[in-house]
Amino acid sequence: MANDLLSTLRTYLSKVSEGEKSPAEIAAALNIWVRESGEALKSKIEEEVESSVSKMGFVKREEFDDLKRKFDDLSKNEAPRKSAAKKAPAKKSTAKKSSAKKAPAKKSAPSKAKKGS
């Protein structure tokens, strides 16, 4: 980049000394060149930072906020469903619990008998 700057300055100085361009035109051209070079450098830096950050497993704040909003919307929509769903399965779960209690009782009795023998 330093070489580009020096070569660009030499070119502009030779044009001023030869009378092809005025100092104001050269200053404007240099200003444009510096701005474009700065934008290109900024773009390269942003790309590198984003690449490094994503490799580390981080996300952008905007992405996090969007995901959080979606999660909040889903959790708000799920709240009424859960209350209705809990009432119906509660009856089924008691039936399952009673059958589940019988099965361990049968298993525990033979295991105690084995321990006692």
GROMACS .gro file of C-alpha atoms in nm:
model
  117
    1MET     CA    1   0.000   0.000   0.000
    2ALA     CA    2   0.285   0.238   0.077
    3ASN     CA    3   0.428   0.168  -0.268
    4ASP     CA    4   0.092   0.243  -0.427
    5LEU     CA    5   0.071   0.570  -0.238
    6LEU     CA    6   0.422   0.676  -0.338
    7SER     CA    7   0.371   0.585  -0.702
    8THR     CA    8   0.039   0.766  -0.708
    9LEU     CA    9   0.196   1.077  -0.554
   10ARG     CA   10   0.483   1.068  -0.806
   11THR     CA   11   0.237   1.043  -1.092
   12TYR     CA   12   0.032   1.336  -0.963
   13LEU     CA   13   0.345   1.548  -0.898
   14SER     CA   14   0.472   1.489  -1.249
   15LYS     CA   15   0.133   1.593  -1.390
   16VAL     CA   16   0.138   1.913  -1.183
   17SER     CA   17   0.496   1.994  -1.283
   18GLU     CA   18   0.415   1.933  -1.651
   19GLY     CA   19   0.108   2.156  -1.621
   20GLU     CA   20  -0.138   1.883  -1.715
   21LYS     CA   21  -0.334   1.921  -1.394
   22SER     CA   22  -0.384   2.196  -1.139
   23PRO     CA   23  -0.302   2.144  -0.770
   24ALA     CA   24  -0.674   2.157  -0.691
   25GLU     CA   25  -0.747   1.877  -0.937
   26ILE     CA   26  -0.466   1.670  -0.789
   27ALA     CA   27  -0.592   1.732  -0.436
   28ALA     CA   28  -0.943   1.623  -0.539
   29ALA     CA   29  -0.809   1.312  -0.711
   30LEU     CA   30  -0.596   1.226  -0.407
   31ASN     CA   31  -0.896   1.277  -0.180
   32ILE     CA   32  -1.103   1.034  -0.390
   33TRP     CA   33  -0.816   0.783  -0.400
   34VAL     CA   34  -0.769   0.799  -0.022
   35ARG     CA   35  -1.143   0.755   0.038
   36GLU     CA   36  -1.164   0.454  -0.195
   37SER     CA   37  -0.854   0.297  -0.042
   38GLY     CA   38  -0.995   0.351   0.306
   39GLU     CA   39  -1.325   0.188   0.212
   40ALA     CA   40  -1.146  -0.111   0.059
   41LEU     CA   41  -0.932  -0.150   0.370
   42LYS     CA   42  -1.234  -0.116   0.597
   43SER     CA   43  -1.417  -0.383   0.397
   44LYS     CA   44  -1.123  -0.623   0.423
   45ILE     CA   45  -1.097  -0.566   0.799
   46GLU     CA   46  -1.471  -0.625   0.849
   47GLU     CA   47  -1.453  -0.950   0.652
   48GLU     CA   48  -1.160  -1.073   0.860
   49VAL     CA   49  -1.328  -0.980   1.187
   50GLU     CA   50  -1.654  -1.151   1.089
   51SER     CA   51  -1.466  -1.461   0.980
   52SER     CA   52  -1.268  -1.478   1.304
   53VAL     CA   53  -1.571  -1.412   1.522
   54SER     CA   54  -1.782  -1.677   1.349
   55LYS     CA   55  -1.498  -1.929   1.387
   56MET     CA   56  -1.506  -1.859   1.761
   57GLY     CA   57  -1.878  -1.935   1.769
   58PHE     CA   58  -2.006  -1.584   1.834
   59VAL     CA   59  -2.306  -1.428   1.660
   60LYS     CA   60  -2.390  -1.072   1.574
   61ARG     CA   61  -2.608  -0.881   1.818
   62GLU     CA   62  -2.870  -0.832   1.545
   63GLU     CA   63  -2.890  -1.207   1.482
   64PHE     CA   64  -2.919  -1.274   1.854
   65ASP     CA   65  -3.198  -1.017   1.895
   66ASP     CA   66  -3.390  -1.162   1.598
   67LEU     CA   67  -3.359  -1.513   1.738
   68LYS     CA   68  -3.465  -1.394   2.083
   69ARG     CA   69  -3.774  -1.225   1.937
   70LYS     CA   70  -3.868  -1.545   1.752
   71PHE     CA   71  -3.819  -1.748   2.069
   72ASP     CA   72  -4.033  -1.507   2.271
   73ASP     CA   73  -4.306  -1.523   2.007
   74LEU     CA   74  -4.298  -1.903   2.010
   75SER     CA   75  -4.304  -1.921   2.388
   76LYS     CA   76  -4.603  -1.684   2.400
   77ASN     CA   77  -4.787  -1.903   2.150
   78GLU     CA   78  -4.695  -2.221   2.337
   79ALA     CA   79  -4.821  -2.102   2.677
   80PRO     CA   80  -5.196  -2.150   2.598
   81ARG     CA   81  -5.128  -2.484   2.432
   82LYS     CA   82  -4.940  -2.615   2.733
   83SER     CA   83  -5.223  -2.535   2.974
   84ALA     CA   84  -5.478  -2.712   2.752
   85ALA     CA   85  -5.240  -2.998   2.689
   86LYS     CA   86  -5.166  -3.047   3.057
   87LYS     CA   87  -5.533  -3.099   3.142
   88ALA     CA   88  -5.592  -3.379   2.892
   89PRO     CA   89  -5.270  -3.578   2.942
   90ALA     CA   90  -5.301  -3.551   3.320
   91LYS     CA   91  -5.575  -3.815   3.312
   92LYS     CA   92  -5.369  -4.038   3.087
   93SER     CA   93  -5.056  -3.993   3.292
   94THR     CA   94  -5.228  -4.112   3.611
   95ALA     CA   95  -5.326  -4.432   3.433
   96LYS     CA   96  -4.969  -4.475   3.315
   97LYS     CA   97  -4.836  -4.408   3.662
   98SER     CA   98  -5.052  -4.674   3.820
   99SER     CA   99  -4.934  -4.933   3.567
  100ALA     CA  100  -4.579  -4.810   3.606
  101LYS     CA  101  -4.602  -4.857   3.984
  102LYS     CA  102  -4.715  -5.218   3.944
  103ALA     CA  103  -4.425  -5.310   3.719
  104PRO     CA  104  -4.147  -5.196   3.956
  105ALA     CA  105  -4.318  -5.371   4.247
  106LYS     CA  106  -4.301  -5.702   4.064
  107LYS     CA  107  -3.940  -5.648   3.967
  108SER     CA  108  -3.832  -5.540   4.314
  109ALA     CA  109  -3.978  -5.849   4.484
  110PRO     CA  110  -3.770  -6.100   4.284
  111SER     CA  111  -3.458  -5.893   4.325
  112LYS     CA  112  -3.504  -5.893   4.705
  113ALA     CA  113  -3.551  -6.267   4.696
  114LYS     CA  114  -3.223  -6.306   4.510
  115LYS     CA  115  -3.044  -6.091   4.765
  116GLY     CA  116  -3.184  -6.293   5.054
  117SER     CA  117  -3.085  -6.629   4.904
   0.00000   0.00000   0.00000
